[in-house]
Coordinates of C-alpha atoms in Angstrom, one line a residue:
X114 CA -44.4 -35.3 -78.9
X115 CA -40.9 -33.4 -79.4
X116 CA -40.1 -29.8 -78.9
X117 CA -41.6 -27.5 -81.4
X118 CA -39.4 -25.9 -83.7
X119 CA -39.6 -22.0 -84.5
X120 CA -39.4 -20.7 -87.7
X121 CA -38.9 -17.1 -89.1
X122 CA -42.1 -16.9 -92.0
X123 CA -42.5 -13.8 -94.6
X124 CA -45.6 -12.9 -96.2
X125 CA -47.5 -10.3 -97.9
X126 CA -51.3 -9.3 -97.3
X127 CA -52.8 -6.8 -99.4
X128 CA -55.7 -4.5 -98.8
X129 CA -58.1 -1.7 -100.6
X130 CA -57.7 1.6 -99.0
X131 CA -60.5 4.4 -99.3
X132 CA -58.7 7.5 -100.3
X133 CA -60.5 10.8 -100.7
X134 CA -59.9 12.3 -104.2
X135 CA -57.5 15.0 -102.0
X136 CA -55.4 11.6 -101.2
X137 CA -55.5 10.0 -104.5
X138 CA -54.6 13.0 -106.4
X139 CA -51.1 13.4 -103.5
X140 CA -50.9 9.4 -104.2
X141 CA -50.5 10.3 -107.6
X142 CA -47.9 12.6 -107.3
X143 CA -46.0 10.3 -105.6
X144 CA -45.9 7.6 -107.9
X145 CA -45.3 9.7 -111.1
X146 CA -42.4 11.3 -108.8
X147 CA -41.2 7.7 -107.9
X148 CA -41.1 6.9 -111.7
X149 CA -39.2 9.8 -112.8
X150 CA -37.1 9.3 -110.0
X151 CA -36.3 6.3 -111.4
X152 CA -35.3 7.4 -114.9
X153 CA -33.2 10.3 -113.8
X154 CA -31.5 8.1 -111.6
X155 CA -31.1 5.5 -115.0
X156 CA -29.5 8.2 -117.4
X157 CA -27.6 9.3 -114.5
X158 CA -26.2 5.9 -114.1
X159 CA -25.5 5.2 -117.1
X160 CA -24.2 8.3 -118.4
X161 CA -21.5 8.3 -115.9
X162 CA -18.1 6.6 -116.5
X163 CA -17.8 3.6 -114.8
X164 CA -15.3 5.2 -112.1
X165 CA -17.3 7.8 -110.9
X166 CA -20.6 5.4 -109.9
X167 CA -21.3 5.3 -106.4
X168 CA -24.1 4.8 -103.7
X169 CA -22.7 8.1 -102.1
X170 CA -23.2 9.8 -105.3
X171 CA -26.4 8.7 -106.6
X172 CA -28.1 9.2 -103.2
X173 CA -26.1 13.1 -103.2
X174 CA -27.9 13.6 -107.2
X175 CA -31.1 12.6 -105.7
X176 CA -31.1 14.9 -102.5
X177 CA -30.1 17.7 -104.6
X178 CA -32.7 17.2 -107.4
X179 CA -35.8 16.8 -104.4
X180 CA -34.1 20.1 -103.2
X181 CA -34.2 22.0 -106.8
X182 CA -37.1 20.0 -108.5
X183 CA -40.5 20.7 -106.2
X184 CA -42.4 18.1 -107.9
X185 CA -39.7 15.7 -107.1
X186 CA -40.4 16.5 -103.6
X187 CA -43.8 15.2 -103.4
X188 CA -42.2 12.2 -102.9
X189 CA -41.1 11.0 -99.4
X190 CA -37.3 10.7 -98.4
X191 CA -37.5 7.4 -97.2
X192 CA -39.4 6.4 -100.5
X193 CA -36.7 7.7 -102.4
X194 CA -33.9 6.0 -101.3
X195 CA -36.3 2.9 -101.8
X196 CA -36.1 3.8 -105.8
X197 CA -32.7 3.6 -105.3
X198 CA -32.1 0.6 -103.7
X199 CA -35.0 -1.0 -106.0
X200 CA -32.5 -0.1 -109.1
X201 CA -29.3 -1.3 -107.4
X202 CA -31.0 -4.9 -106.6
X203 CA -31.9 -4.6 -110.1
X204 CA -28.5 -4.4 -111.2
X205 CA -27.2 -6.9 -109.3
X206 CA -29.6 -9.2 -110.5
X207 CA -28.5 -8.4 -114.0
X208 CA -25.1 -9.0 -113.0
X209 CA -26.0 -12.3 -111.7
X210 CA -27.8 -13.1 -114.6
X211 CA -31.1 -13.7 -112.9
X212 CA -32.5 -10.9 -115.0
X213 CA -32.4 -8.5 -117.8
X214 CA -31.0 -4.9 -117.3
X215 CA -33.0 -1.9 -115.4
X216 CA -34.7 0.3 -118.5
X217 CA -36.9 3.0 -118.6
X218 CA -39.8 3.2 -117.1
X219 CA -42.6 4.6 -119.4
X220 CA -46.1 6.4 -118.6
X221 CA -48.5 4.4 -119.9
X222 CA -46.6 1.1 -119.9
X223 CA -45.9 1.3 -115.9
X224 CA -47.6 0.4 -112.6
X225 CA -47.8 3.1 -110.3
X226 CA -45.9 2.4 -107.1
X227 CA -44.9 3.9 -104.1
X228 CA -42.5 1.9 -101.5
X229 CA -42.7 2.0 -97.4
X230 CA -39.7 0.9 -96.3
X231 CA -39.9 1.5 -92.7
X232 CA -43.1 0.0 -91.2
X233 CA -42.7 1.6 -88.0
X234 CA -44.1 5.1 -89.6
X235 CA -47.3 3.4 -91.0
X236 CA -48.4 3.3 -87.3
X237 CA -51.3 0.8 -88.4
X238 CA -54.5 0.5 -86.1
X239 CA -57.7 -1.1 -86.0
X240 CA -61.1 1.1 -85.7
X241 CA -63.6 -0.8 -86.8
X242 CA -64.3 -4.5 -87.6
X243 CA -63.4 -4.1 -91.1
X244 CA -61.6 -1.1 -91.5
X245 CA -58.2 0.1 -89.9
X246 CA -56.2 3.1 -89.8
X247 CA -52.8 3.4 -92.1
X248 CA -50.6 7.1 -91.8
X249 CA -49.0 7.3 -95.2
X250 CA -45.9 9.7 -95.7
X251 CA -46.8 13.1 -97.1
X252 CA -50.6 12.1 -97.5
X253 CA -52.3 11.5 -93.6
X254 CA -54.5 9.1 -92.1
X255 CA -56.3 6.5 -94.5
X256 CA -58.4 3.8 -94.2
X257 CA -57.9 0.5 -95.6
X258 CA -60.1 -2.7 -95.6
X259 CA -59.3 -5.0 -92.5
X260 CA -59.6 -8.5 -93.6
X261 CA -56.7 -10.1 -92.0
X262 CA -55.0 -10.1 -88.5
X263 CA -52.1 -7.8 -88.3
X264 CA -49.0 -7.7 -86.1
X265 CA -49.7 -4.4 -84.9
X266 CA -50.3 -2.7 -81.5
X267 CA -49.7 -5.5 -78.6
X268 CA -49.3 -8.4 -81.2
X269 CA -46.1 -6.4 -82.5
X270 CA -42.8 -7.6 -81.0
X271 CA -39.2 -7.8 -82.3
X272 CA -40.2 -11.6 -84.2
X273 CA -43.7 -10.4 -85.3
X274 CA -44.2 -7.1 -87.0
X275 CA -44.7 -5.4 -89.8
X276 CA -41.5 -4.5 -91.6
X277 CA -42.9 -1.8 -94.7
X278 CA -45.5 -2.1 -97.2
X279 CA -45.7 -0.9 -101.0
X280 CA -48.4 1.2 -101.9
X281 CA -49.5 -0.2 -105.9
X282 CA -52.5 1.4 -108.1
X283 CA -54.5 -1.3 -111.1
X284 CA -58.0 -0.7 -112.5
X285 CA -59.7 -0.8 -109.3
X286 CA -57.5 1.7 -107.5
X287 CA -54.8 2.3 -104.5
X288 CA -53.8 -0.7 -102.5
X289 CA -51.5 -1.4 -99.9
X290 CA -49.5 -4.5 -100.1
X291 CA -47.7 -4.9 -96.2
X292 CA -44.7 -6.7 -95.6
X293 CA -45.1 -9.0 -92.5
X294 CA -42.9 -10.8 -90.7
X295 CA -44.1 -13.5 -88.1
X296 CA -42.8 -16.7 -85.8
X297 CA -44.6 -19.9 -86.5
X298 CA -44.2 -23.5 -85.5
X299 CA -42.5 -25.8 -88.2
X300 CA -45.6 -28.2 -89.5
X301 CA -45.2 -31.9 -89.0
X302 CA -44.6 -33.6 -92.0
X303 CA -47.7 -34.1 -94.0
X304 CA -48.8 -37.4 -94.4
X305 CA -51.6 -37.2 -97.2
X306 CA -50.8 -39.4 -100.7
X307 CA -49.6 -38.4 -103.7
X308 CA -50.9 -36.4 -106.6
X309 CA -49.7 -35.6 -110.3
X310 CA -51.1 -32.7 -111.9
X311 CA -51.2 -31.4 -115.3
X312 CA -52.2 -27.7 -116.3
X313 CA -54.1 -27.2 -119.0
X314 CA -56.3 -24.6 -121.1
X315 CA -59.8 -26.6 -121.6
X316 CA -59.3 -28.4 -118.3
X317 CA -57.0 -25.9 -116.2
X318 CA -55.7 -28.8 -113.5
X319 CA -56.1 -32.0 -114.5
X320 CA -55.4 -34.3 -110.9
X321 CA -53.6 -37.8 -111.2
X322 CA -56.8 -39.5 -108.9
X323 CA -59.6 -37.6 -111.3
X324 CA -60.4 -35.2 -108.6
X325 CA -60.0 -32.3 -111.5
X326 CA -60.0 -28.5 -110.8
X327 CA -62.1 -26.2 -113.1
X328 CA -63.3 -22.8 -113.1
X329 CA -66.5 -23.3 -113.3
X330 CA -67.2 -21.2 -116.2
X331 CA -67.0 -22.6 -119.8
X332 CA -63.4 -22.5 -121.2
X333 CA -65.3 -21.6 -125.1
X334 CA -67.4 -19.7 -126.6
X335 CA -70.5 -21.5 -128.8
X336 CA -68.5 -20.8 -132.0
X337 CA -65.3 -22.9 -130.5
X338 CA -63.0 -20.2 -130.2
X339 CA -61.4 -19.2 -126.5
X340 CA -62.9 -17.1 -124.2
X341 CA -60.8 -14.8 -123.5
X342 CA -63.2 -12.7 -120.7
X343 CA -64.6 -16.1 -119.3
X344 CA -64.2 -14.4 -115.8
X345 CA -66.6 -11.7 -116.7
X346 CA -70.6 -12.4 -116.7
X347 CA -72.9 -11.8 -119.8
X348 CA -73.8 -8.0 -117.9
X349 CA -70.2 -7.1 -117.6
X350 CA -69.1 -8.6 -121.1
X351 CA -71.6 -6.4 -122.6
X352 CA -70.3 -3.9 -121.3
X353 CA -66.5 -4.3 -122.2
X354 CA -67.9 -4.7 -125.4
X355 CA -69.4 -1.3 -125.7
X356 CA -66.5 0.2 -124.0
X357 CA -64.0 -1.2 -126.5
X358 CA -65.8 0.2 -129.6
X359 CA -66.8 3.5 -127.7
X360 CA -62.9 3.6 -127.4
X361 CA -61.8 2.9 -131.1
X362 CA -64.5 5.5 -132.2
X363 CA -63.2 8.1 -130.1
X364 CA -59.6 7.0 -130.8
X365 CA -60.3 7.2 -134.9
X366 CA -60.7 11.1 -134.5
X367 CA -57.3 11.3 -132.5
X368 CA -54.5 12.8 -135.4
X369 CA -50.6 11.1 -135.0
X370 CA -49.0 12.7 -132.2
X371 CA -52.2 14.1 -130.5
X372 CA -52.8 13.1 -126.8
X373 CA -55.5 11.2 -125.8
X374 CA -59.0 13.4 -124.8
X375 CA -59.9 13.0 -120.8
X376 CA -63.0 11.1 -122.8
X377 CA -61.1 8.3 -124.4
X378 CA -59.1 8.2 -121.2
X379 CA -62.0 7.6 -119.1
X380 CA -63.2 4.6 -121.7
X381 CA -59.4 3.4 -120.8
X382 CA -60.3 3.1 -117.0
X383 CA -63.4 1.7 -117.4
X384 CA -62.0 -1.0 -119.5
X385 CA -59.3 -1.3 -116.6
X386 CA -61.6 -1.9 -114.2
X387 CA -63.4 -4.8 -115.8
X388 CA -60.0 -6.5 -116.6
X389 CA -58.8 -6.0 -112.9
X390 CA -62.2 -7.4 -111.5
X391 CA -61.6 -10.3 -114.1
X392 CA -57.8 -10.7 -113.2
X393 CA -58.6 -10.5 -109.2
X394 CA -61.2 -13.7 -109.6
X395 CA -58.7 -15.8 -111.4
X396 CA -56.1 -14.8 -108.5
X397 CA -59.2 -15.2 -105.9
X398 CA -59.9 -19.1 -107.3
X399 CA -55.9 -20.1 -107.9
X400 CA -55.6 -19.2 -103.9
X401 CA -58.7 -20.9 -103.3
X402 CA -57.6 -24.0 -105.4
X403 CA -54.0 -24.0 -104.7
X404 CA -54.7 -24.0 -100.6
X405 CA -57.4 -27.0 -101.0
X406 CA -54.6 -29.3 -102.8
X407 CA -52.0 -28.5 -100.0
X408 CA -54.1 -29.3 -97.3
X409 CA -54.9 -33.1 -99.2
X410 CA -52.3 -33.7 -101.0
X411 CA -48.6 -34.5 -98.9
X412 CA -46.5 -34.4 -102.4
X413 CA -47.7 -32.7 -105.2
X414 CA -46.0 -33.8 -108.8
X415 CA -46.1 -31.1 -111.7
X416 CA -44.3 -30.7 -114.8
X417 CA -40.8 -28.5 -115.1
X418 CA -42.6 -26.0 -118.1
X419 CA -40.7 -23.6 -119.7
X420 CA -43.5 -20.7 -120.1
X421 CA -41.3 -18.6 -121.8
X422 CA -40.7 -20.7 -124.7
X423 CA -44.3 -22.1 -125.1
X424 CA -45.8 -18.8 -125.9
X425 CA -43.4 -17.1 -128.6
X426 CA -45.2 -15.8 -131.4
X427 CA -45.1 -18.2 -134.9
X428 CA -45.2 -15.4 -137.0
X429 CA -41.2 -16.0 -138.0
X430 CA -39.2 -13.5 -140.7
X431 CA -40.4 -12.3 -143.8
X432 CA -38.1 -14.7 -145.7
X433 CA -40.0 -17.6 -143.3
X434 CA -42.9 -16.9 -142.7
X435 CA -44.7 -19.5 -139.4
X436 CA -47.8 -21.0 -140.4
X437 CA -51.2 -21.2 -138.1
X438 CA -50.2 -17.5 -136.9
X439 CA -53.6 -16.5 -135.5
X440 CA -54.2 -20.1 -133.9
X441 CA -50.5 -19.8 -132.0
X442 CA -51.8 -16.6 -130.9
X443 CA -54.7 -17.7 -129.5
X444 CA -53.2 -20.6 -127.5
X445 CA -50.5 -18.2 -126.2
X446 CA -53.2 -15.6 -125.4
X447 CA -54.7 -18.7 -123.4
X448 CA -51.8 -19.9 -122.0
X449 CA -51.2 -16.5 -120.6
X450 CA -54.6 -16.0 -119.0
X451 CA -54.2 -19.3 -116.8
X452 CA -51.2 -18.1 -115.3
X453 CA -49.4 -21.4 -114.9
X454 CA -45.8 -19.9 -113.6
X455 CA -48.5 -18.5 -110.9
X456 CA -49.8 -21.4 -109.7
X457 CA -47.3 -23.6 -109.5
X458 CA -45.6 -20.4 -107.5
X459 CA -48.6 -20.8 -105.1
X460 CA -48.5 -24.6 -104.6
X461 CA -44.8 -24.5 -103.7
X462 CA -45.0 -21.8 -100.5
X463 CA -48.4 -23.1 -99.8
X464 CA -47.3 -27.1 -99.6
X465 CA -44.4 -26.6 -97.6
X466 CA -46.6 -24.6 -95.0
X467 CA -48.5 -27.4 -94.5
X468 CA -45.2 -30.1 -94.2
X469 CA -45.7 -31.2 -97.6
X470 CA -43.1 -31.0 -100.9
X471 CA -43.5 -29.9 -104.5
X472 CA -41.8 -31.9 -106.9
X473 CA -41.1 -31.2 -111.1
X474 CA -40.5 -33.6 -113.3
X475 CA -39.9 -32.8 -117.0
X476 CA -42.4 -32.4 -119.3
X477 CA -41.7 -33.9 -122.5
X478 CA -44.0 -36.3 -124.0
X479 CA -46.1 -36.7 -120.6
X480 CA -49.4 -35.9 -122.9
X481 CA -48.3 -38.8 -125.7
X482 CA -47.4 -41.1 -123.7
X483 CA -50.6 -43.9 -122.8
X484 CA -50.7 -43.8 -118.8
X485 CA -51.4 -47.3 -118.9
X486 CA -49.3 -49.0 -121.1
X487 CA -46.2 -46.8 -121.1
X488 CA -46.0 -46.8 -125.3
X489 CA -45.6 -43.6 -127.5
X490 CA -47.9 -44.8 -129.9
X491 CA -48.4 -42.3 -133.0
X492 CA -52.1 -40.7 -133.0
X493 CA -52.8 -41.6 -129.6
X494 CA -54.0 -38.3 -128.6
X495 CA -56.9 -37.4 -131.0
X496 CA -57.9 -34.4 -129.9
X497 CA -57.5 -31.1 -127.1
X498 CA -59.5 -33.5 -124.4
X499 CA -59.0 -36.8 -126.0
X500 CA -56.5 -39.5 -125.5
X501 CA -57.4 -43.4 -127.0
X502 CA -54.2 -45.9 -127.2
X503 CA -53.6 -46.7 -130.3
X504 CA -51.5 -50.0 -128.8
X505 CA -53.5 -53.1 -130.1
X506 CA -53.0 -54.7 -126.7
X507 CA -54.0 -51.5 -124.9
X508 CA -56.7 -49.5 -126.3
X509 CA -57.3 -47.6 -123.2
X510 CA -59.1 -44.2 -123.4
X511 CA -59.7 -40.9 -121.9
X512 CA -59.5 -37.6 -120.9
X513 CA -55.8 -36.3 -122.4
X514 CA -55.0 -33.8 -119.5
X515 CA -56.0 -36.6 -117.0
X516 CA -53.7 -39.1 -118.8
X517 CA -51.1 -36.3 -118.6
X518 CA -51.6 -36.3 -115.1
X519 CA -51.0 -40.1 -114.4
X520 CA -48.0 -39.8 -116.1
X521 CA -46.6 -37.2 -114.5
X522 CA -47.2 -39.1 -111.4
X523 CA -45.2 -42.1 -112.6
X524 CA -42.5 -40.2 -113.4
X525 CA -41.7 -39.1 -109.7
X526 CA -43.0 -43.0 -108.3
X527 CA -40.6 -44.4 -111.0
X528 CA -37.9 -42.0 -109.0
X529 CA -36.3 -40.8 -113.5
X530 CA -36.4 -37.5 -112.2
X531 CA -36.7 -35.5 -108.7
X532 CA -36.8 -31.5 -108.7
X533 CA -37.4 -30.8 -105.2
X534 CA -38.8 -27.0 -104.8
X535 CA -35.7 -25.6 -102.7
X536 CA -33.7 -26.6 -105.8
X537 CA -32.1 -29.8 -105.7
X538 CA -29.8 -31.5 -108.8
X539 CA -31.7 -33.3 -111.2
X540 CA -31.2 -37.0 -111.2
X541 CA -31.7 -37.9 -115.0
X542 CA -32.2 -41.2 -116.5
X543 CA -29.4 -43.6 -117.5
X544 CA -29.0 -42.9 -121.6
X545 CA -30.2 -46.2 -123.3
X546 CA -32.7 -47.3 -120.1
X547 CA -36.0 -48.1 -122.2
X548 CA -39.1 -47.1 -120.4
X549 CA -41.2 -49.5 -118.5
X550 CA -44.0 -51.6 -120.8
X551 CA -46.2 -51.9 -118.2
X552 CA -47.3 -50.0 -115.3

């Protein structure tokens, strides 16, 4: 047995606070301020000549406008220099061409968000088995669900602690989403075999060894079309149902330009709620199916997608017009709702806590290609699930995503292509190399 090795580990945990209407309506406040914040501090930016752009200056515009605005100074100091470091990291990720440029932040189209940057003021303690005590800036003492083991109290020391938290609103409510910061052991190098998997929309992962991950719940509806509210029972469909023509009715007596009644608003959260109870399951079963595979699996195999591109809309120009419009749409709608970027996300952090490695491969033609013979034989896959080699000295058959899967796994065992997940060089295959006949 060697010496154990220390390592420095960040993670978030997020949990449901229990805010009296008093402390949602101040939460409120806060985030609208946060968001205007935001936008003044964007036209302010840009508005300026290049010359006269400075940290000193933008953090002197926003003292003076939380001194002259009083709504503005609902919210925190602290938080507000948090907007503004939030929009220079966002410019410097522009610059670095990691992503597009800051923009305004609209009402409707926005999450409502307050940041923590110092965790030492949220003076966190436990008072129950499942609650705990949070002091948030400007608002008081609030309780939040306790369903994870904090750093906090006597467990708090310089390596573990918790270093801020964000406070974020969705259908359901106010939660708080802490940043910790903790010293764990390196793992030993994981030792379980291999796996390739393919993600899917019928079967959502399809596993190399046939051990396949569903939801459970029936990818269609009885007429063959997608459902798109498969995380939702019959009880709670019928009632997003009722809620989504109660909505258009009220919204057909709204006149252009009107604002919304507090009626058709209130059909609005409703309808929030059901899709943030729907979107928290799917999150609930990826965590669920993600941490299963990394405890099994040593290396995990998956395919180098490029979400992005897969999901642009087919409806083209007016001079070109895309055919199958309302099919794309439904696959990209589909797509979407898996979450693939998500998972894949979730294997990688996940896999290399337990000592194993996730590894990408590309993508291209790993669904036509037969998993036993290694031929790209035209009309091999006959349908969404269906895969029969069309090779006269093959003829092998079954499930498509599972055939996906195998070859995904070859790929990686054939060593064409390695894409480590800390972001090594790809090591492409040899132009003219011929792939193997038989595997």
């Amino acid at each position: 047995m060697g010496e154990l090795v220390w390592d420095k580990r960040q993670f978030g945990h997020r949990a449901r606070l229990a805010l009296t209407p008093a402390q949602a309506r101040l939460m409120d406040d806060q985030a609208h301020a946060a968001r205007t914040m935001w936008n003044c501090l964007h036209d302010w930016w840009t508005m300026l000549p290049k010359d006269k752009r400075s940290l000193a200056a933008a953090d002197a515009a926003i003292r003076q406008a939380r001194k002259e605005i009083d709504w503005l100074g609902a919210l925190p100091a602290q938080a507000a220099q948090a907007v503004l470091k939030t929009y220079v990291q966002a410019l410097r990720n522009c610059w670095d061409r990691r992503a597009d440029a800051p923009n305004f932040k609209a009402r409707l189209r926005t999450v409502m968000s307050v940041d923590i940057p110092q965790g030492r003021d949220l003076q966190i303690k436990r008072v129950h088995r499942r609650w705990g005590m949070v002091n948030i800036s400007m608002v008081g003492r609030v309780r939040f669900r306790w369903t994870k083991d904090l750093p906090v109290g006597k467990l708090a020391d310089r390596e573990n602690r918790i270093t801020g938290a964000r406070l974020v609103k969705d259908g359901l409510g106010w939660h708080i989403a802490y940043r910790v910061q903790t010293l764990e052991s390196m793992p030993e190098p994981h030792t379980g075999p291999e796996i390739g998997i393919d993600a899917g929309v019928n079967l959502p992962l399809a596993l190399s060894d046939g051990n396949h991950k569903d939801h459970g719940r029936p990818a269609r509806l009885p007429d063959g079309t997608a459902d798109r509210d498969k995380w939702l029972n019959p009880q709670e469909k019928a009632k997003l149902l009722r809620l989504e023509r109660r909505a258009a009715h009220r919204k057909s007596f709204r006149k252009p330009k009107e604002r919304s009644s507090n009626r058709l608003n209130r059909t609005y959260d409703q309808i929030k709620q059901l899709r943030a109870r729907a979107t928290r399951r799917a999150v609930d079963w990826q965590h669920r199916t993600t941490t299963g595979i990394a405890q099994q699996y040593g290396t995990v195999v998956v395919e180098a997608l490029t979400i992005t591109s897969m999901v642009k809309s087919a409806k083209g120009t007016i001079e070109e017009p895309g055919k199958n419009v309302a099919q794309k749409s439904g696959l990209n709608r589909s797509i979407s709702q898996e979450a693939w970027g998500r998972t894949v996300t979730m294997l990688t952090y996940k896999a290399a806590r337990h000592g194993g490695t996730l590894v990408k491969v590309p993508a291209p033609n790993t669904s036509l290609r037969c998993s036993a013979c290694g031929f790209l034989t035209p009309g091999s896959r006959e349908g969404q699930a269906t895969f029969v080699c069309k090779n006269p000295d093959c003829g092998w058959s079954g499930n498509a995503d599972w055939n996906a899967a195998r070859n995904i796994l070859h790929l990686y065992r054939i060593g064409l292509v390695a894409i480590p997940a800390v972001g090594r060089a790809v090591v492409r295959r040899t132009r003219g190399a011929k792939p193997a006949t038989a595997r």
